[in-house]
PDB file of C-alpha atoms in Angstrom:
ATOM      1  CA  MET C  25     -55.257 128.101 -58.317  1.00 64.00           C
ATOM      2  CA  ILE C  26     -58.542 128.967 -60.037  1.00 76.00           C
ATOM      3  CA  GLN C  27     -59.333 125.249 -60.377  1.00 70.00           C
ATOM      4  CA  GLN C  28     -58.678 124.738 -56.665  1.00 69.00           C
ATOM      5  CA  PHE C  29     -60.905 127.692 -55.793  1.00 75.00           C
ATOM      6  CA  LEU C  30     -63.761 126.314 -57.919  1.00 75.00           C
ATOM      7  CA  LEU C  31     -63.378 122.901 -56.250  1.00 70.00           C
ATOM      8  CA  VAL C  32     -63.445 124.335 -52.732  1.00 70.00           C
ATOM      9  CA  ALA C  33     -66.298 126.734 -53.584  1.00 75.00           C
ATOM     10  CA  ALA C  34     -68.348 123.876 -55.052  1.00 73.00           C
ATOM     11  CA  ALA C  35     -67.767 121.674 -51.984  1.00 68.00           C
ATOM     12  CA  HIS C  36     -68.748 124.556 -49.702  1.00 73.00           C
ATOM     13  CA  PHE C  37     -71.930 125.292 -51.663  1.00 72.00           C
ATOM     14  CA  LEU C  38     -73.002 121.645 -51.705  1.00 66.00           C
ATOM     15  CA  ALA C  39     -72.577 121.546 -47.930  1.00 67.00           C
ATOM     16  CA  LEU C  40     -74.861 124.586 -47.663  1.00 73.00           C
ATOM     17  CA  LEU C  41     -77.580 122.692 -49.528  1.00 62.00           C
ATOM     18  CA  SER C  42     -77.658 120.066 -46.770  1.00 60.00           C
ATOM     19  CA  PRO C  43     -80.279 121.119 -44.176  1.00 65.00           C
ATOM     20  CA  GLY C  44     -78.909 121.351 -40.656  1.00 72.00           C
ATOM     21  CA  PRO C  45     -79.565 123.231 -37.389  1.00 79.00           C
ATOM     22  CA  ASP C  46     -78.768 126.593 -39.012  1.00 85.00           C
ATOM     23  CA  PHE C  47     -81.224 125.988 -41.851  1.00 82.00           C
ATOM     24  CA  PHE C  48     -84.075 125.056 -39.528  1.00 80.00           C
ATOM     25  CA  LEU C  49     -83.368 127.957 -37.182  1.00 87.00           C
ATOM     26  CA  VAL C  50     -83.636 130.438 -40.057  1.00 89.00           C
ATOM     27  CA  ALA C  51     -86.756 128.711 -41.371  1.00 82.00           C
ATOM     28  CA  ARG C  52     -88.460 128.733 -37.976  1.00 81.00           C
ATOM     29  CA  MET C  53     -87.654 132.406 -37.325  1.00 85.00           C
ATOM     30  CA  SER C  54     -88.844 133.377 -40.782  1.00 84.00           C
ATOM     31  CA  MET C  55     -92.143 131.577 -40.236  1.00 78.00           C
ATOM     32  CA  ALA C  56     -92.635 133.016 -36.758  1.00 77.00           C
ATOM     33  CA  ALA C  57     -91.534 136.625 -37.280  1.00 80.00           C
ATOM     34  CA  GLY C  58     -91.034 137.204 -41.024  1.00 80.00           C
ATOM     35  CA  TRP C  59     -87.955 137.111 -43.210  1.00 84.00           C
ATOM     36  CA  ARG C  60     -86.714 140.579 -42.232  1.00 85.00           C
ATOM     37  CA  SER C  61     -86.440 139.604 -38.559  1.00 86.00           C
ATOM     38  CA  ALA C  62     -84.830 136.298 -39.580  1.00 90.00           C
ATOM     39  CA  THR C  63     -81.942 138.174 -41.215  1.00 93.00           C
ATOM     40  CA  GLY C  64     -80.532 138.623 -37.701  1.00 93.00           C
ATOM     41  CA  ALA C  65     -80.145 134.861 -37.410  1.00 93.00           C
ATOM     42  CA  CYS C  66     -78.668 134.785 -40.928  1.00 95.00           C
ATOM     43  CA  LEU C  67     -75.972 137.285 -39.953  1.00 96.00           C
ATOM     44  CA  GLY C  68     -75.246 135.479 -36.682  1.00 95.00           C
ATOM     45  CA  ILE C  69     -74.756 132.182 -38.531  1.00 95.00           C
ATOM     46  CA  ALA C  70     -72.481 133.868 -41.085  1.00 95.00           C
ATOM     47  CA  LEU C  71     -70.378 135.453 -38.303  1.00 96.00           C
ATOM     48  CA  ALA C  72     -69.982 132.070 -36.592  1.00 94.00           C
ATOM     49  CA  ASN C  73     -68.898 130.516 -39.884  1.00 93.00           C
ATOM     50  CA  GLY C  74     -66.508 133.434 -40.352  1.00 93.00           C
ATOM     51  CA  ALA C  75     -64.910 132.698 -36.980  1.00 92.00           C
ATOM     52  CA  PHE C  76     -64.368 129.061 -37.950  1.00 89.00           C
ATOM     53  CA  ILE C  77     -62.956 130.111 -41.335  1.00 88.00           C
ATOM     54  CA  VAL C  78     -60.417 132.450 -39.710  1.00 88.00           C
ATOM     55  CA  LEU C  79     -59.339 129.856 -37.133  1.00 84.00           C
ATOM     56  CA  ALA C  80     -59.097 127.003 -39.628  1.00 80.00           C
ATOM     57  CA  PHE C  81     -57.329 128.925 -42.404  1.00 80.00           C
ATOM     58  CA  ALA C  82     -54.975 130.648 -39.971  1.00 79.00           C
ATOM     59  CA  GLY C  83     -53.832 127.196 -38.835  1.00 65.00           C
ATOM     60  CA  VAL C  84     -54.471 127.841 -35.144  1.00 52.00           C
ATOM     61  CA  SER C  85     -52.975 124.780 -33.434  1.00 48.00           C
ATOM     62  CA  VAL C  86     -55.488 124.555 -30.587  1.00 50.00           C
ATOM     63  CA  PHE C  87     -58.288 124.402 -33.166  1.00 54.00           C
ATOM     64  CA  ARG C  88     -56.928 121.320 -34.908  1.00 59.00           C
ATOM     65  CA  ALA C  89     -58.744 118.019 -34.610  1.00 56.00           C
ATOM     66  CA  GLY C  90     -57.783 116.153 -31.438  1.00 62.00           C
ATOM     67  CA  SER C  91     -56.799 119.248 -29.442  1.00 67.00           C
ATOM     68  CA  PRO C  92     -58.484 119.908 -26.062  1.00 74.00           C
ATOM     69  CA  LEU C  93     -60.238 123.040 -27.371  1.00 67.00           C
ATOM     70  CA  PHE C  94     -61.527 121.244 -30.424  1.00 64.00           C
ATOM     71  CA  LEU C  95     -62.829 118.417 -28.219  1.00 71.00           C
ATOM     72  CA  ALA C  96     -64.549 120.961 -25.965  1.00 73.00           C
ATOM     73  CA  ILE C  97     -66.160 122.601 -29.002  1.00 62.00           C
ATOM     74  CA  GLN C  98     -67.395 119.221 -30.210  1.00 64.00           C
ATOM     75  CA  LEU C  99     -68.933 118.289 -26.862  1.00 73.00           C
ATOM     76  CA  ALA C 100     -70.504 121.728 -26.381  1.00 71.00           C
ATOM     77  CA  GLY C 101     -71.868 121.511 -29.900  1.00 62.00           C
ATOM     78  CA  CYS C 102     -73.383 118.100 -29.208  1.00 71.00           C
ATOM     79  CA  GLY C 103     -75.049 119.458 -26.080  1.00 77.00           C
ATOM     80  CA  TYR C 104     -76.523 122.311 -28.082  1.00 66.00           C
ATOM     81  CA  LEU C 105     -77.766 119.909 -30.777  1.00 65.00           C
ATOM     82  CA  LEU C 106     -79.477 117.800 -28.104  1.00 80.00           C
ATOM     83  CA  TYR C 107     -81.121 120.944 -26.726  1.00 77.00           C
ATOM     84  CA  MET C 108     -82.230 122.099 -30.180  1.00 67.00           C
ATOM     85  CA  GLY C 109     -83.595 118.646 -30.989  1.00 76.00           C
ATOM     86  CA  TRP C 110     -85.586 118.575 -27.757  1.00 84.00           C
ATOM     87  CA  LEU C 111     -87.032 122.025 -28.520  1.00 75.00           C
ATOM     88  CA  PHE C 112     -88.103 120.991 -32.027  1.00 72.00           C
ATOM     89  CA  ILE C 113     -89.859 117.868 -30.710  1.00 81.00           C
ATOM     90  CA  ARG C 114     -91.453 119.612 -27.740  1.00 80.00           C
ATOM     91  CA  HIS C 115     -92.817 122.550 -29.739  1.00 72.00           C
ATOM     92  CA  ALA C 116     -93.680 120.637 -32.925  1.00 72.00           C
ATOM     93  CA  GLY C 117     -96.791 122.181 -34.468  1.00 65.00           C
ATOM     94  CA  ALA C 118     -96.773 125.159 -32.099  1.00 63.00           C
ATOM     95  CA  SER C 119     -95.834 127.593 -34.870  1.00 54.00           C
ATOM     96  CA  SER C 120     -98.819 128.811 -36.872  1.00 51.00           C
ATOM     97  CA  LEU C 121     -97.824 129.572 -40.446  1.00 49.00           C
ATOM     98  CA  ALA C 122    -101.119 131.294 -41.071  1.00 48.00           C
ATOM     99  CA  ALA C 123    -100.267 133.809 -38.356  1.00 45.00           C
ATOM    100  CA  VAL C 124     -97.409 135.179 -40.425  1.00 45.00           C
ATOM    101  CA  ASP C 125     -98.581 138.076 -42.519  1.00 45.00           C
ATOM    102  CA  GLY C 126     -97.604 137.599 -46.140  1.00 44.00           C
ATOM    103  CA  ASN C 127     -96.940 141.325 -46.556  1.00 45.00           C
ATOM    104  CA  ASP C 128     -93.698 141.293 -44.619  1.00 48.00           C
ATOM    105  CA  GLU C 129     -92.579 144.574 -46.168  1.00 46.00           C
ATOM    106  CA  ALA C 130     -95.388 146.440 -44.405  1.00 40.00           C
ATOM    107  CA  ARG C 131     -94.612 145.001 -40.977  1.00 47.00           C
ATOM    108  CA  PRO C 132     -92.198 146.952 -38.739  1.00 48.00           C
ATOM    109  CA  LEU C 133     -88.892 145.203 -38.028  1.00 53.00           C
ATOM    110  CA  GLY C 134     -88.726 144.118 -34.383  1.00 62.00           C
ATOM    111  CA  ARG C 135     -85.280 145.153 -33.160  1.00 71.00           C
ATOM    112  CA  ALA C 136     -85.440 142.909 -30.087  1.00 77.00           C
ATOM    113  CA  THR C 137     -86.396 139.929 -32.265  1.00 83.00           C
ATOM    114  CA  TRP C 138     -83.620 140.746 -34.749  1.00 90.00           C
ATOM    115  CA  TRP C 139     -80.935 140.948 -32.044  1.00 90.00           C
ATOM    116  CA  ARG C 140     -82.260 137.795 -30.382  1.00 90.00           C
ATOM    117  CA  GLY C 141     -82.046 136.069 -33.751  1.00 90.00           C
ATOM    118  CA  LEU C 142     -78.468 137.320 -34.155  1.00 94.00           C
ATOM    119  CA  GLY C 143     -77.470 135.719 -30.856  1.00 93.00           C
ATOM    120  CA  MET C 144     -79.304 132.469 -31.577  1.00 91.00           C
ATOM    121  CA  GLY C 145     -77.801 132.288 -35.056  1.00 93.00           C
ATOM    122  CA  PHE C 146     -74.279 132.801 -33.739  1.00 95.00           C
ATOM    123  CA  LEU C 147     -74.749 130.128 -31.059  1.00 91.00           C
ATOM    124  CA  SER C 148     -76.252 127.719 -33.577  1.00 88.00           C
ATOM    125  CA  GLY C 149     -73.297 128.203 -35.913  1.00 89.00           C
ATOM    126  CA  ILE C 150     -70.464 128.294 -33.391  1.00 88.00           C
ATOM    127  CA  LEU C 151     -71.698 125.252 -31.426  1.00 84.00           C
ATOM    128  CA  ASN C 152     -72.329 123.104 -34.484  1.00 78.00           C
ATOM    129  CA  PRO C 153     -69.558 120.452 -34.618  1.00 71.00           C
ATOM    130  CA  LYS C 154     -70.346 119.918 -38.308  1.00 72.00           C
ATOM    131  CA  ASN C 155     -69.171 123.462 -39.076  1.00 79.00           C
ATOM    132  CA  ALA C 156     -65.921 123.025 -37.166  1.00 75.00           C
ATOM    133  CA  LEU C 157     -65.086 119.730 -38.857  1.00 71.00           C
ATOM    134  CA  PHE C 158     -66.062 121.019 -42.285  1.00 73.00           C
ATOM    135  CA  TYR C 159     -63.859 124.123 -42.268  1.00 79.00           C
ATOM    136  CA  VAL C 160     -60.880 122.247 -40.853  1.00 72.00           C
ATOM    137  CA  SER C 161     -61.293 119.792 -43.733  1.00 66.00           C
ATOM    138  CA  LEU C 162     -61.487 122.599 -46.296  1.00 70.00           C
ATOM    139  CA  ALA C 163     -58.415 124.285 -44.815  1.00 71.00           C
ATOM    140  CA  SER C 164     -56.459 121.052 -45.164  1.00 63.00           C
ATOM    141  CA  LEU C 165     -57.633 120.797 -48.772  1.00 62.00           C
ATOM    142  CA  VAL C 166     -56.407 124.314 -49.550  1.00 65.00           C
ATOM    143  CA  GLY C 167     -53.020 123.613 -47.940  1.00 58.00           C
ATOM    144  CA  ALA C 168     -50.498 125.717 -46.058  1.00 55.00           C
ATOM    145  CA  GLN C 169     -48.741 126.719 -49.290  1.00 63.00           C
ATOM    146  CA  THR C 170     -51.700 128.867 -50.403  1.00 71.00           C
ATOM    147  CA  SER C 171     -50.935 132.578 -50.187  1.00 78.00           C
ATOM    148  CA  ALA C 172     -52.588 134.864 -47.626  1.00 79.00           C
ATOM    149  CA  GLY C 173     -54.310 136.730 -50.467  1.00 84.00           C
ATOM    150  CA  TRP C 174     -56.008 133.606 -51.766  1.00 82.00           C
ATOM    151  CA  LYS C 175     -56.989 132.541 -48.240  1.00 82.00           C
ATOM    152  CA  LEU C 176     -58.652 135.938 -47.847  1.00 87.00           C
ATOM    153  CA  VAL C 177     -60.540 135.350 -51.111  1.00 87.00           C
ATOM    154  CA  TYR C 178     -61.651 131.934 -49.858  1.00 86.00           C
ATOM    155  CA  GLY C 179     -62.800 133.376 -46.538  1.00 88.00           C
ATOM    156  CA  LEU C 180     -64.743 136.285 -48.032  1.00 92.00           C
ATOM    157  CA  TRP C 181     -66.393 134.003 -50.572  1.00 91.00           C
ATOM    158  CA  MET C 182     -67.491 131.469 -47.944  1.00 91.00           C
ATOM    159  CA  PHE C 183     -68.768 134.127 -45.545  1.00 94.00           C
ATOM    160  CA  SER C 184     -70.763 135.805 -48.329  1.00 94.00           C
ATOM    161  CA  ALA C 185     -72.114 132.476 -49.599  1.00 93.00           C
ATOM    162  CA  VAL C 186     -73.368 131.472 -46.127  1.00 93.00           C
ATOM    163  CA  LEU C 187     -75.028 134.853 -45.551  1.00 95.00           C
ATOM    164  CA  LEU C 188     -76.640 134.996 -49.002  1.00 95.00           C
ATOM    165  CA  TRP C 189     -77.907 131.399 -48.837  1.00 91.00           C
ATOM    166  CA  ASP C 190     -79.494 131.870 -45.412  1.00 92.00           C
ATOM    167  CA  VAL C 191     -81.174 135.121 -46.482  1.00 93.00           C
ATOM    168  CA  LEU C 192     -82.565 133.338 -49.551  1.00 90.00           C
ATOM    169  CA  VAL C 193     -83.892 130.563 -47.273  1.00 86.00           C
ATOM    170  CA  ALA C 194     -85.561 133.182 -45.064  1.00 89.00           C
ATOM    171  CA  LEU C 195     -87.102 134.849 -48.109  1.00 88.00           C
ATOM    172  CA  ALA C 196     -88.407 131.561 -49.510  1.00 83.00           C
ATOM    173  CA  ILE C 197     -89.876 130.347 -46.211  1.00 81.00           C
ATOM    174  CA  GLY C 198     -91.345 133.795 -45.592  1.00 74.00           C
ATOM    175  CA  ASN C 199     -93.320 133.543 -48.832  1.00 73.00           C
ATOM    176  CA  ARG C 200     -97.040 132.889 -48.297  1.00 71.00           C
ATOM    177  CA  ARG C 201     -97.322 130.205 -50.991  1.00 75.00           C
ATOM    178  CA  VAL C 202     -94.373 128.283 -49.615  1.00 70.00           C
ATOM    179  CA  ARG C 203     -95.811 128.523 -46.094  1.00 65.00           C
ATOM    180  CA  GLU C 204     -99.177 127.219 -47.246  1.00 69.00           C
ATOM    181  CA  ARG C 205     -97.517 124.158 -48.770  1.00 70.00           C
ATOM    182  CA  LEU C 206     -95.530 123.527 -45.597  1.00 64.00           C
ATOM    183  CA  ALA C 207     -98.390 124.134 -43.153  1.00 63.00           C
ATOM    184  CA  ARG C 208     -99.682 120.557 -43.048  1.00 68.00           C
ATOM    185  CA  ALA C 209     -96.259 118.939 -43.005  1.00 69.00           C
ATOM    186  CA  LEU C 210     -94.680 121.354 -40.498  1.00 67.00           C
ATOM    187  CA  PRO C 211     -95.341 119.380 -37.266  1.00 74.00           C
ATOM    188  CA  TRP C 212     -93.873 116.207 -38.781  1.00 78.00           C
ATOM    189  CA  LEU C 213     -90.941 118.121 -40.247  1.00 71.00           C
ATOM    190  CA  GLU C 214     -90.183 119.623 -36.836  1.00 71.00           C
ATOM    191  CA  ARG C 215     -90.401 116.241 -35.089  1.00 78.00           C
ATOM    192  CA  GLY C 216     -88.233 114.637 -37.753  1.00 77.00           C
ATOM    193  CA  THR C 217     -85.704 117.454 -37.487  1.00 69.00           C
ATOM    194  CA  GLY C 218     -85.575 117.056 -33.707  1.00 75.00           C
ATOM    195  CA  VAL C 219     -84.925 113.321 -34.005  1.00 81.00           C
ATOM    196  CA  VAL C 220     -82.196 113.870 -36.622  1.00 72.00           C
ATOM    197  CA  LEU C 221     -80.442 116.513 -34.482  1.00 68.00           C
ATOM    198  CA  ILE C 222     -80.496 114.263 -31.419  1.00 81.00           C
ATOM    199  CA  LEU C 223     -79.192 111.274 -33.401  1.00 81.00           C
ATOM    200  CA  LEU C 224     -76.432 113.423 -34.926  1.00 67.00           C
ATOM    201  CA  ALA C 225     -75.341 114.596 -31.485  1.00 74.00           C
ATOM    202  CA  LEU C 226     -75.340 111.046 -30.117  1.00 83.00           C
ATOM    203  CA  LEU C 227     -73.329 109.774 -33.087  1.00 80.00           C
ATOM    204  CA  VAL C 228     -70.693 112.494 -32.656  1.00 70.00           C
ATOM    205  CA  ILE C 229     -70.499 111.811 -28.902  1.00 79.00           C
ATOM    206  CA  GLY C 230     -70.167 108.070 -29.576  1.00 83.00           C
ATOM    207  CA  ALA C 231     -67.432 108.591 -32.156  1.00 74.00           C
ATOM    208  CA  THR C 232     -65.558 110.963 -29.823  1.00 71.00           C
ATOM    209  CA  VAL C 233     -65.716 108.539 -26.894  1.00 77.00           C
ATOM    210  CA  TRP C 234     -64.611 105.665 -29.137  1.00 79.00           C
ATOM    211  CA  ARG C 235     -61.523 107.594 -30.330  1.00 70.00           C
ATOM    212  CA  HIS C 236     -60.521 108.460 -26.779  1.00 63.00           C
TER     213      HIS C 236
END
């Protein structure tokens, strides 16, 4: 069982290393409002992942691939990815990294910004079809024979890993030196991210239509 846990934990961590909508949302909020405000988005993303973990590991039938609810989640997620991609392209270069004060500790935490980030993070996570597919795949890897205790361990580990990773991303992007290195490349990174998100959404839509 320990070997299985290490395998699943490793697969989950490697997936976290792959930049996606959640990563860029945290990065953008950290650059615009500081890493402390971005922790709201981090928690929202972790809560969305937690919801997927519970549904997938509990074996909820309507959440299984091919079900009407799962199809609705996929299509809603694709719509959100298209919207996010359009926003990244439209506002590419609009964020000024120099405007973010490096001394984030001395800046008061904006509660409205934090709660807004929480909502955006949850939407980004819950409407991301990649998250839904990934956790269903992990649940099938673990298997129905795994005890409830071990499933709880898996769930707590994954939730904590997502939250910790996103907070570390916010901290890194909120660092002045990192921002200075990204300043020149930021507009192109945002445009490239927008294109990738739109292509991902179109590919998922195409694959879904092809299967049905």
